[in-house]
mmCIF file of C-alpha atoms in Angstrom:
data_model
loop_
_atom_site.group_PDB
_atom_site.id
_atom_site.type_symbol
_atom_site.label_atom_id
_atom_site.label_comp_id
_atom_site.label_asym_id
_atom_site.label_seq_id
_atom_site.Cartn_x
_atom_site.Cartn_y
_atom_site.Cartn_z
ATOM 1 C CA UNK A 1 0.000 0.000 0.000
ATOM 2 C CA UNK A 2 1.144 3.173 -0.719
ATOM 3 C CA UNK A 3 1.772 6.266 1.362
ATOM 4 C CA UNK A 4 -1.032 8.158 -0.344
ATOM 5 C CA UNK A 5 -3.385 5.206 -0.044
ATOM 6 C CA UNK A 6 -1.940 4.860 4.154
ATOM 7 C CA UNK A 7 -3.185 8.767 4.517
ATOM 8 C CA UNK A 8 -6.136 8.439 2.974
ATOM 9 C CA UNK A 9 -7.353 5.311 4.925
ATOM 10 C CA UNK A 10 -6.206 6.597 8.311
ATOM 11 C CA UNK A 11 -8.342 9.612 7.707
ATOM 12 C CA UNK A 12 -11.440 7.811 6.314
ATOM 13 C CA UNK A 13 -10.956 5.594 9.632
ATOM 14 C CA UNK A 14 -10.158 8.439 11.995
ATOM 15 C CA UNK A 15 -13.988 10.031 10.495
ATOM 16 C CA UNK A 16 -15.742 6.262 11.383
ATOM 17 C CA UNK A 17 -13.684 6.534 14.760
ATOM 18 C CA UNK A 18 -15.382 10.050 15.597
ATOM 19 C CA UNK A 19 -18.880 8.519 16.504
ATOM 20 C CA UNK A 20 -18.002 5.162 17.861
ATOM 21 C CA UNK A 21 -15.673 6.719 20.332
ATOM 22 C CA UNK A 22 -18.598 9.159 21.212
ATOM 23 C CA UNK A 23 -21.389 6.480 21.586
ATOM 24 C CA UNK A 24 -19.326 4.400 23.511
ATOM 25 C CA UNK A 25 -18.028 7.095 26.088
ATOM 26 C CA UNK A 26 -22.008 7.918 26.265
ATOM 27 C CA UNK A 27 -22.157 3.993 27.090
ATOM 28 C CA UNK A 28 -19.915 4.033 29.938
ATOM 29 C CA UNK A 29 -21.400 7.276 31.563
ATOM 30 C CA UNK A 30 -24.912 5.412 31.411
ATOM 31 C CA UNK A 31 -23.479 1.768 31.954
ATOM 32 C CA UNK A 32 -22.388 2.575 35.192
ATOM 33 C CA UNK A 33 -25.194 4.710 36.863
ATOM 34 C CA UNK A 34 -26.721 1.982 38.714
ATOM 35 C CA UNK A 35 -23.468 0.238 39.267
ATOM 36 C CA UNK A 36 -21.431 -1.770 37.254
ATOM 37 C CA UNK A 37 -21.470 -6.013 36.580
ATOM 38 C CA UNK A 38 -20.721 -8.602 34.569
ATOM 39 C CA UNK A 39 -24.153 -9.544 34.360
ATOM 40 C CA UNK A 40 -25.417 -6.157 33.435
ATOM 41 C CA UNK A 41 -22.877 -5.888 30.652
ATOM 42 C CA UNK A 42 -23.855 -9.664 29.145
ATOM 43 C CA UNK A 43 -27.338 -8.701 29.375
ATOM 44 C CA UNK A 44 -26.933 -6.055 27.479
ATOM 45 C CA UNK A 45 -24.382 -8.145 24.085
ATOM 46 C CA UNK A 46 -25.937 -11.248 24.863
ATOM 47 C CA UNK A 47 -27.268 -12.730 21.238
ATOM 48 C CA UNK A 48 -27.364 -8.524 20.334
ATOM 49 C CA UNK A 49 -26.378 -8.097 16.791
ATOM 50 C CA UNK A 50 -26.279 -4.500 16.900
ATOM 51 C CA UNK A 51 -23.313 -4.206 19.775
ATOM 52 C CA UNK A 52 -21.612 -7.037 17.582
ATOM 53 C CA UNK A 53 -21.530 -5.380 14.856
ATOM 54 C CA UNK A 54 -20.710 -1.827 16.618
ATOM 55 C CA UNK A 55 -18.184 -3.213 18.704
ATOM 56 C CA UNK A 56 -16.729 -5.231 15.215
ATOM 57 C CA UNK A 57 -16.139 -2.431 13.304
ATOM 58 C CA UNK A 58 -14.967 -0.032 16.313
ATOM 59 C CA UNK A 59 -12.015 -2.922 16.443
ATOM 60 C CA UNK A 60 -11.651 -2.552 12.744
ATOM 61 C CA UNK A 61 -11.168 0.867 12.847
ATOM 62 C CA UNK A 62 -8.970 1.116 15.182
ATOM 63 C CA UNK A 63 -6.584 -1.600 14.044
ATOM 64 C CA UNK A 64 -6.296 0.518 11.415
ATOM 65 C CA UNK A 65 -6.269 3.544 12.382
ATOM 66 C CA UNK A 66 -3.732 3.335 15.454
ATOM 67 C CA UNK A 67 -0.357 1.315 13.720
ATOM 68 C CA UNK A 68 -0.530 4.263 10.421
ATOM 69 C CA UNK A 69 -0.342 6.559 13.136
ATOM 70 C CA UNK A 70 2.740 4.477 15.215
ATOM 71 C CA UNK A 71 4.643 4.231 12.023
ATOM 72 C CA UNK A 72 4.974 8.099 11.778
ATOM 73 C CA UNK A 73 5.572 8.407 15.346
ATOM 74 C CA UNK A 74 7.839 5.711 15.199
ATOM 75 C CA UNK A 75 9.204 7.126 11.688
ATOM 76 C CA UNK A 76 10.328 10.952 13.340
ATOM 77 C CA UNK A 77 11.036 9.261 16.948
ATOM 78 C CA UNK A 78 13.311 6.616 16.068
ATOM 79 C CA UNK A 79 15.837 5.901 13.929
ATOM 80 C CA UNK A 80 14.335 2.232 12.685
ATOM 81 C CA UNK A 81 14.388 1.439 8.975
ATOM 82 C CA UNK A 82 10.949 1.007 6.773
ATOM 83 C CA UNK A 83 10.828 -2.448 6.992
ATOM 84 C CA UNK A 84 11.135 -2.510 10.580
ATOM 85 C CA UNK A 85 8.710 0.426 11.176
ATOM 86 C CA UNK A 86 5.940 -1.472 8.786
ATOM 87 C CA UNK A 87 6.684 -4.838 10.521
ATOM 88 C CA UNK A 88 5.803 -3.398 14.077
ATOM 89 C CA UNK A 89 2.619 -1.418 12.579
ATOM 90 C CA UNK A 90 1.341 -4.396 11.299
ATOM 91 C CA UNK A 91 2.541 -6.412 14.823
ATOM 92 C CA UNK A 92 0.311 -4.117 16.381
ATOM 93 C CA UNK A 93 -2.543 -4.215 13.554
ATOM 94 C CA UNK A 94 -2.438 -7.924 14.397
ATOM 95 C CA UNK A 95 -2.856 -7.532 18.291
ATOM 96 C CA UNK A 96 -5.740 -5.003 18.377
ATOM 97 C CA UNK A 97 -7.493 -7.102 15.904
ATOM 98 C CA UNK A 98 -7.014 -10.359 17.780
ATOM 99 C CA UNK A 99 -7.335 -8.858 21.500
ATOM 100 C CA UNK A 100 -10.603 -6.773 20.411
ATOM 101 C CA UNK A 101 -12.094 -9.293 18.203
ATOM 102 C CA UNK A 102 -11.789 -12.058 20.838
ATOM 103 C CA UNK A 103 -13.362 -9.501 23.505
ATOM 104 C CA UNK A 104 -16.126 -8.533 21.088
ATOM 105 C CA UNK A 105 -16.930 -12.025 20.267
ATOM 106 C CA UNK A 106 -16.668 -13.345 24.016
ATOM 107 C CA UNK A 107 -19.386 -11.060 25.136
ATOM 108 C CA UNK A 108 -21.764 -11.900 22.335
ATOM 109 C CA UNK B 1 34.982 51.016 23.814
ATOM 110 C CA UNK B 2 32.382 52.286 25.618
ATOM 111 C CA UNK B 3 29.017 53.121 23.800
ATOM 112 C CA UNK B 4 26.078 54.674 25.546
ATOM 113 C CA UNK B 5 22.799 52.870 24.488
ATOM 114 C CA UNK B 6 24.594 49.817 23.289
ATOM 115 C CA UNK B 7 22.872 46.661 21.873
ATOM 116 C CA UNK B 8 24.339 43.477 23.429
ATOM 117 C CA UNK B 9 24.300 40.706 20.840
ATOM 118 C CA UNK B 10 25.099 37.452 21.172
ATOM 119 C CA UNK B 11 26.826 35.637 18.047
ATOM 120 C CA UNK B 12 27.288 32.095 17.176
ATOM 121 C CA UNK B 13 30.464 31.272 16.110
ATOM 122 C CA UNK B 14 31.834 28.619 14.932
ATOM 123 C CA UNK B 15 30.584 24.974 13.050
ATOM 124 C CA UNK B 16 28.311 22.750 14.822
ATOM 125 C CA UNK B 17 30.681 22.857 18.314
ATOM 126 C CA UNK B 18 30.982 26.333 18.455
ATOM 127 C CA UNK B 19 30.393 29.184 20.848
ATOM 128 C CA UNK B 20 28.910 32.578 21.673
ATOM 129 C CA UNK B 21 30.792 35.724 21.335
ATOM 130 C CA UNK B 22 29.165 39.018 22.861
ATOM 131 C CA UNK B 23 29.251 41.975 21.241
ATOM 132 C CA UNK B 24 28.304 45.682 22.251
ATOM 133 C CA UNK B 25 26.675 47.394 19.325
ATOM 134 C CA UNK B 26 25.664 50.828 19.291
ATOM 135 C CA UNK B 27 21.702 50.917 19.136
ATOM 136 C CA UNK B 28 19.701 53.279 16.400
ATOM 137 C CA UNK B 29 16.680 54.428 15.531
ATOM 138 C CA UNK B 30 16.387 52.292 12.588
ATOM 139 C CA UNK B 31 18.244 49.402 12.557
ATOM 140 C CA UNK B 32 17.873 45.744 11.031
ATOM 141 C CA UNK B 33 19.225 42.977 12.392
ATOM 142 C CA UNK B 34 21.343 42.598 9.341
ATOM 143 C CA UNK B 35 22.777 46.212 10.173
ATOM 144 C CA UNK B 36 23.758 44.882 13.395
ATOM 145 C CA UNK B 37 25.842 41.650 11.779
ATOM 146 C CA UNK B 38 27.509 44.013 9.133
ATOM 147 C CA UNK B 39 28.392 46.350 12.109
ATOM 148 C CA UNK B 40 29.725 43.163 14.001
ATOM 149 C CA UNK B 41 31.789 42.132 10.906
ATOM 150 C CA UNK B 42 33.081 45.624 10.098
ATOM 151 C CA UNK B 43 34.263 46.594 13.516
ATOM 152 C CA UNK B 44 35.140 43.897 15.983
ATOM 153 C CA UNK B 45 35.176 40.489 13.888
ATOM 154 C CA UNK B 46 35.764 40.886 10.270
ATOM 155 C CA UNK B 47 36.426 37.172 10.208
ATOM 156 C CA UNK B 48 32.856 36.823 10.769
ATOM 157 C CA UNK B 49 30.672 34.623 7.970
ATOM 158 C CA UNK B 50 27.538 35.126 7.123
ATOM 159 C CA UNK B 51 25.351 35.511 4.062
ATOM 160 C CA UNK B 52 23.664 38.656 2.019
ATOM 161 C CA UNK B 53 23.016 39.743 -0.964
ATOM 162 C CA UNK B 54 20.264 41.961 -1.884
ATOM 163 C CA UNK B 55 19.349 43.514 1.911
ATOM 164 C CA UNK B 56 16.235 44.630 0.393
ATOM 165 C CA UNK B 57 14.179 41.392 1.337
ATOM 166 C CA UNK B 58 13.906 39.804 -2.485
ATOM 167 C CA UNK B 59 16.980 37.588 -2.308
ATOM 168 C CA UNK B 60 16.418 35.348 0.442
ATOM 169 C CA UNK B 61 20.017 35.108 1.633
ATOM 170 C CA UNK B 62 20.187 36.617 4.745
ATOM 171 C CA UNK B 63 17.639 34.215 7.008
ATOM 172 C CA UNK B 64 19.061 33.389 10.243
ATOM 173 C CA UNK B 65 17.516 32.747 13.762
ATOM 174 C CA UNK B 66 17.238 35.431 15.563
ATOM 175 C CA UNK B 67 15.941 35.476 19.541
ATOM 176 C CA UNK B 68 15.091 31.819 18.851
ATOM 177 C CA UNK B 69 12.820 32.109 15.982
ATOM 178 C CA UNK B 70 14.061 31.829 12.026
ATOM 179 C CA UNK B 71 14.092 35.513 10.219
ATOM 180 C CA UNK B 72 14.949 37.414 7.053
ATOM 181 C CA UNK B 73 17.374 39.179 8.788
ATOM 182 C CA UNK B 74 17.655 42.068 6.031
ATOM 183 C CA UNK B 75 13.828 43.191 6.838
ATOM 184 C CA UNK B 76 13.844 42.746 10.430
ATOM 185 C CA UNK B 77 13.372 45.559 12.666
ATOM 186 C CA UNK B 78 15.736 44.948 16.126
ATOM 187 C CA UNK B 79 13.521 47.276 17.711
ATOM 188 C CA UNK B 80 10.753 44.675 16.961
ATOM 189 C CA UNK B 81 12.760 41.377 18.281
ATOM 190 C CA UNK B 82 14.644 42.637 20.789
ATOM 191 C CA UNK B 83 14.180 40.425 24.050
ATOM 192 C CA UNK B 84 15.313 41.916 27.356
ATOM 193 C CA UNK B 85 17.503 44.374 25.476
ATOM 194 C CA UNK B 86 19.437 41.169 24.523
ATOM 195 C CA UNK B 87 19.446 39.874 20.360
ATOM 196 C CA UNK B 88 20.930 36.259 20.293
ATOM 197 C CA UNK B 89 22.174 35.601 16.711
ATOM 198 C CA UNK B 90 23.135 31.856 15.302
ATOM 199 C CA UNK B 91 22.177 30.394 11.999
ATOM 200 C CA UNK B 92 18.630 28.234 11.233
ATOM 201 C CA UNK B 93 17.807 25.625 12.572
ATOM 202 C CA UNK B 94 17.606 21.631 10.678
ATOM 203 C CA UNK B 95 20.644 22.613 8.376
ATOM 204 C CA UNK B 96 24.318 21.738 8.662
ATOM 205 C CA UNK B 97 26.068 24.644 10.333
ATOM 206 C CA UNK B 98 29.137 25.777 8.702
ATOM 207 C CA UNK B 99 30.509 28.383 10.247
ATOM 208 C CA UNK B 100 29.245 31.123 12.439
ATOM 209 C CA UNK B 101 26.263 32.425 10.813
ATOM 210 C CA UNK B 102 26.255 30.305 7.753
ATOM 211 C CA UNK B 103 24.672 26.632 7.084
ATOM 212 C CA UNK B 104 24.561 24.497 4.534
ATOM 213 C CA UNK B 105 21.478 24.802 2.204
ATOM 214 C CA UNK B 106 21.950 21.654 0.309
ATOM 215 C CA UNK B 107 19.585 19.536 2.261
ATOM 216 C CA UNK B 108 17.033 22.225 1.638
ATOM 217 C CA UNK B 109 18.048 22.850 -2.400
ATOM 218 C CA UNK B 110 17.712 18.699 -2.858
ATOM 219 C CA UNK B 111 14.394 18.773 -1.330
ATOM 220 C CA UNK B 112 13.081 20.346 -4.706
ATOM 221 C CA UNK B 113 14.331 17.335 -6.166
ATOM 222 C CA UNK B 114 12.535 14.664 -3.880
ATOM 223 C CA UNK B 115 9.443 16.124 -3.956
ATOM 224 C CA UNK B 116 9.631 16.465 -7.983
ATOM 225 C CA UNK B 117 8.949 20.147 -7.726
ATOM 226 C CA UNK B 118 10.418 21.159 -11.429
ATOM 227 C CA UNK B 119 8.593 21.838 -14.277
ATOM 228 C CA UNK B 120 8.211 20.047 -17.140
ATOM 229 C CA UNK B 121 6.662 21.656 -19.937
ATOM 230 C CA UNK B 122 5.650 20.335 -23.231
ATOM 231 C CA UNK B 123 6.984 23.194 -25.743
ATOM 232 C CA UNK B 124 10.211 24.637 -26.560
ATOM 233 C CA UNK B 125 11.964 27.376 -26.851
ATOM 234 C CA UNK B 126 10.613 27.827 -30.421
ATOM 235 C CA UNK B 127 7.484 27.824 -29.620
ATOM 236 C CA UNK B 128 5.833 30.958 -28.057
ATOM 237 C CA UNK B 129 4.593 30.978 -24.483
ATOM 238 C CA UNK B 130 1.974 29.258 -22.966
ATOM 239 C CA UNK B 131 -1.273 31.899 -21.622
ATOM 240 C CA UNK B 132 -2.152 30.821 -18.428
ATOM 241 C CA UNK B 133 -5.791 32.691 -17.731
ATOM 242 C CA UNK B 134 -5.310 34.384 -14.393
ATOM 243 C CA UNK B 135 -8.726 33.864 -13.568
ATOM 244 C CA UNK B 136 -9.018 30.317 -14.068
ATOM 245 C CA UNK B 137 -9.561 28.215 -10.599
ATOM 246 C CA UNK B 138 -6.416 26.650 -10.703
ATOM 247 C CA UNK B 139 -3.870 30.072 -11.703
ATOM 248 C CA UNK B 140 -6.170 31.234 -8.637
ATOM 249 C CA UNK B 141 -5.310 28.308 -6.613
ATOM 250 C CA UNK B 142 -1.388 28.524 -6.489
ATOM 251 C CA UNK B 143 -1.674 32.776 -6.809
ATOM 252 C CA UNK B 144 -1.519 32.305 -2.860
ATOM 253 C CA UNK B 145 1.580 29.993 -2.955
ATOM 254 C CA UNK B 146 3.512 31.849 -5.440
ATOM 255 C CA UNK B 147 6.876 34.007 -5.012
ATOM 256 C CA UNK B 148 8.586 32.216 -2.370
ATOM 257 C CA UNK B 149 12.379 33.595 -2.531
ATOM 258 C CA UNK B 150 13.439 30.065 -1.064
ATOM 259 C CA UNK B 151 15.024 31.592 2.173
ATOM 260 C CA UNK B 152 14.805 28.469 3.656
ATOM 261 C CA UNK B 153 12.964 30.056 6.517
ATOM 262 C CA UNK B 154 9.945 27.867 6.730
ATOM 263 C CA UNK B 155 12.263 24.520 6.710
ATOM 264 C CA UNK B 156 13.975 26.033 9.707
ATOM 265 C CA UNK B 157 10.759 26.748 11.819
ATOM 266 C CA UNK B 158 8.983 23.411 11.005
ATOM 267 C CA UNK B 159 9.663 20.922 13.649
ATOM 268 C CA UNK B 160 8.242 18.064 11.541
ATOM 269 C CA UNK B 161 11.681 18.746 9.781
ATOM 270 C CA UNK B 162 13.298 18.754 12.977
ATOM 271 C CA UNK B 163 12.166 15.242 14.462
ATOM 272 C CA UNK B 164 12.681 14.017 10.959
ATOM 273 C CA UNK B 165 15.141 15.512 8.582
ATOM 274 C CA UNK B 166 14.308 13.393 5.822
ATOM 275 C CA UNK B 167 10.835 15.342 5.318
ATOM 276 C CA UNK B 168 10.432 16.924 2.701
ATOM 277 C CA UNK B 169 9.784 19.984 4.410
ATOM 278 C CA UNK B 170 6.989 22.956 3.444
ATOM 279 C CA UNK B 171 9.328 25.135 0.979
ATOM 280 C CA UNK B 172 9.515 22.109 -1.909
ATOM 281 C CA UNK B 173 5.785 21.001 -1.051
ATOM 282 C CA UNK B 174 4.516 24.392 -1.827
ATOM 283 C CA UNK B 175 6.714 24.278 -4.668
ATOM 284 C CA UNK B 176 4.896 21.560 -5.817
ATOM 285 C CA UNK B 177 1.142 22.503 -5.170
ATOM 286 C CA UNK B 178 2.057 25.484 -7.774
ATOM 287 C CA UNK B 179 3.019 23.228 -9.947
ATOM 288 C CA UNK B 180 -0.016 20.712 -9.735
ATOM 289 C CA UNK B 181 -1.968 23.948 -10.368
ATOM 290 C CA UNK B 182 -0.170 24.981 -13.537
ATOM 291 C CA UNK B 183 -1.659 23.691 -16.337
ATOM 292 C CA UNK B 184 1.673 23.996 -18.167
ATOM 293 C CA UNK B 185 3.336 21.491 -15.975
ATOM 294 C CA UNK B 186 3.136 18.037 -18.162
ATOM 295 C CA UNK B 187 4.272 15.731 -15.350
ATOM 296 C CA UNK B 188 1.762 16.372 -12.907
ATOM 297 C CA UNK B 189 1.270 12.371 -11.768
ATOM 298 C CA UNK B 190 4.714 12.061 -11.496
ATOM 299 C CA UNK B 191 4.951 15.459 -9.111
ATOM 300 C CA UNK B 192 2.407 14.435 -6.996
ATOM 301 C CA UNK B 193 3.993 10.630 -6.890
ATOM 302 C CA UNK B 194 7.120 11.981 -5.629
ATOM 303 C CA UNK B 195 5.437 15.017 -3.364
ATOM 304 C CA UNK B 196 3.366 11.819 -1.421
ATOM 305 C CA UNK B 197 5.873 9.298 -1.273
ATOM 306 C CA UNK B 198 7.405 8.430 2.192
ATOM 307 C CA UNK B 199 8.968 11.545 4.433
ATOM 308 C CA UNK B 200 6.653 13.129 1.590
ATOM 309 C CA UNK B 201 3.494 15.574 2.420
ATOM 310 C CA UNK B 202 1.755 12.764 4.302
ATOM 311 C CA UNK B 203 4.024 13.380 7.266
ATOM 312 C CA UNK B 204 3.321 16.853 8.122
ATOM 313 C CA UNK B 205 1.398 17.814 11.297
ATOM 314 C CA UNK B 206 0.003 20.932 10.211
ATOM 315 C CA UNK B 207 1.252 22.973 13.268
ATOM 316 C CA UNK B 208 1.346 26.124 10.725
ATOM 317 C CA UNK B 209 4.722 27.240 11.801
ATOM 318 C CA UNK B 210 6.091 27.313 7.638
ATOM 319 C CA UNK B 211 3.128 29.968 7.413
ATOM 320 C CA UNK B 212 3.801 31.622 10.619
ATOM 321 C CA UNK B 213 7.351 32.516 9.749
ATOM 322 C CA UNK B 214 7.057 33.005 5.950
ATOM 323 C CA UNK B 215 8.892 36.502 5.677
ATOM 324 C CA UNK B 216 6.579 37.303 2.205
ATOM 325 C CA UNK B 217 3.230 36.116 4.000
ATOM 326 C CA UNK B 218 3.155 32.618 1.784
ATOM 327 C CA UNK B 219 0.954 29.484 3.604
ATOM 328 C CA UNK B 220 2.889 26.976 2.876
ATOM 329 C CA UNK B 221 0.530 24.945 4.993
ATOM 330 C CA UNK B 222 -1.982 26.332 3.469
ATOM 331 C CA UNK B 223 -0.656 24.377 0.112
ATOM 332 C CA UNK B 224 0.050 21.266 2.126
ATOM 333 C CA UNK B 225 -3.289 21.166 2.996
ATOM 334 C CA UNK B 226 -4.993 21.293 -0.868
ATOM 335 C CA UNK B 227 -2.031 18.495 -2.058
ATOM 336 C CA UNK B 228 -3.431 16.560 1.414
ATOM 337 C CA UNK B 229 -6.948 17.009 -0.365
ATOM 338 C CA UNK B 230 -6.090 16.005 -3.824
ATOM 339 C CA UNK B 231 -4.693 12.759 -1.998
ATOM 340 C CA UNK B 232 -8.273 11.877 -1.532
ATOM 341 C CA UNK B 233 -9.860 12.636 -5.273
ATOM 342 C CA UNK B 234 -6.059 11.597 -6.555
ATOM 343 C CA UNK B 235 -4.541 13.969 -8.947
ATOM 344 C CA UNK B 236 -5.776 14.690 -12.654
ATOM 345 C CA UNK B 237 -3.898 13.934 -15.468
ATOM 346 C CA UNK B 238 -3.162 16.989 -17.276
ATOM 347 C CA UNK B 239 -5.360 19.135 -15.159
#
């Protein structure tokens, strides 16, 4: 993929971030009026295809978003070469993908 | 000597491990900051480098960094720098240093080159000239990012540059956003190509400081910004 490709994706996932990351702040502030449990939570995904599939492409997004980003941080901070910098952005593509799919789907 | 209402200035000098040399200067009325350097050379260090040539702000020789922040020093007013009636003078920042007031600009010169910022055109000198309508929307469109006298300025203020010297920097990329606007230009893929490639416009964080500094009132950012936006509708062949 190319750079102008990277920066265009990162920006087209940093607009879908914009409202998940509001709606799901919003969650938390009413999640945890009347206390917070495991129960309530699973109540609330169990069997519910419309947190599975907001909470799916909230990972997506972000497993996209978040290693473009590292690799210019990474890119002015250090003093790694390309192939290292796109082998740890995709190391961490691979993580938030794996840690948030598995979380997504365990609650469902 | 003693001089009544005396300037103190403080003067790199020196390469990269240098030192600051204090000078008293007498202070004027009207006096730029190049005055000041000339006065240093001429009477207490005429071993002193630096670089001029027009001191009538076209040439854009004479930029140095002055109380911390990059300047045209031909058109700057000490009165309107001075800090703590104290001027601190050493040469910009992100380029080799030479020696005392002087860097190296060829980092800054080859950035034109990486970012493909020179134009092609498809006629010769046979031909006559090309009219470019100045009120079409793309003459309009670089008319903003036009006349830059390449005084390296805005590569010394951006710190993009300075985490990561291998950016292209704001100078060549609004080079280049004139030249995706000029309908003369034939290479215009290639430009952009070589304007978005890695280090390339992708990597700045559009703090604004290339605009904040420009001596002639240019945005580069500005110009980063619309080559940012043509990432997204890619660039037009022969626009």
């Amino acid at each position: 993929m190319n750079e102008q490709t990277l920066f265009v994706v990162q920006r087209i996932s940093a607009a879908i971030l914009i409202p998940f990351v509001l709606v799901h702040l919003g969650l938390i502030l009413v999640a945890v009026e009347g206390g917070l449990s495991a129960n309530e939570i699973l109540s609330r995904t169990h069997g519910n295809f419309i947190w599975l599939l907001f909470y799916g492409l909230f990972v997506v997004a972000a497993a996209i978003h978040a290693p473009i980003g590292i690799r210019n941080i990474l890119r002015e901070w250090t003093k790694l070469d390309w192939r290292m910098i796109n082998g740890l952005a995709m190391v961490l593509c691979a993580i938030l993908l794996i840690l948030g799919m598995s979380a997504v789907i365990a609650v469902f | 000597m003693k001089i009544d209402n005396a300037l103190q200035v403080r003067v790199w000098r020196g390469g990269k491990n240098g030192y600051w040399s204090e000078y008293a200067v007498e202070a004027r009325d009207n006096q730029t900051v190049l005055d000041v350097v000339t006065e240093i050379q001429r009477k207490f260090e005429p071993s002193l480098a630096y670089r001029f040539a027009c001191r009538v702000g076209v040439c854009g020789s004479c930029a140095m960094t002055v109380n911390g922040q990059p300047r045209w020093t031909c058109r700057t007013h000490v009165r309107r720098v001075i800090h703590d009636e104290l001027l601190t003078i050493e040469p910009l920042r992100n380029l080799p240093r030479i020696k005392d007031l002087v860097c190296d600009l060829e980092p800054f010169i080859q950035t034109w080159q990486r970012a493909g910022a020179i134009f092609q055109g498809q006629t010769t000198r046979n031909d006559r000239p090309q009219k470019v309508n100045p009120e079409s929307s793309s003459r309009k469109l670089a008319d903003s990012a036009l006349q830059c006298i390449n005084c390296a300025v805005c590569y010394s203020a951006c710190d993009v540059v300075y985490w990561n010297r291998r950016y292209i920097g704001p100078a060549a990329l609004n080079r280049v956003w004139t030249l995706l606007n000029d309908e003369r230009h034939t290479a215009q893929q290639e430009t952009f190509n070589k304007a978005f490639s890695r280090d390339g416009c992708g990597s700045c964080h559009s703090h604004g400081n290339c605009t904040r500094y420009c001596p002639v009132e240019l945005s580069p950012a500005n110009s980063i910004a619309g080559l940012k936006k043509l990432a997204f509708i890619s660039v037009k062949n022969g626009k």
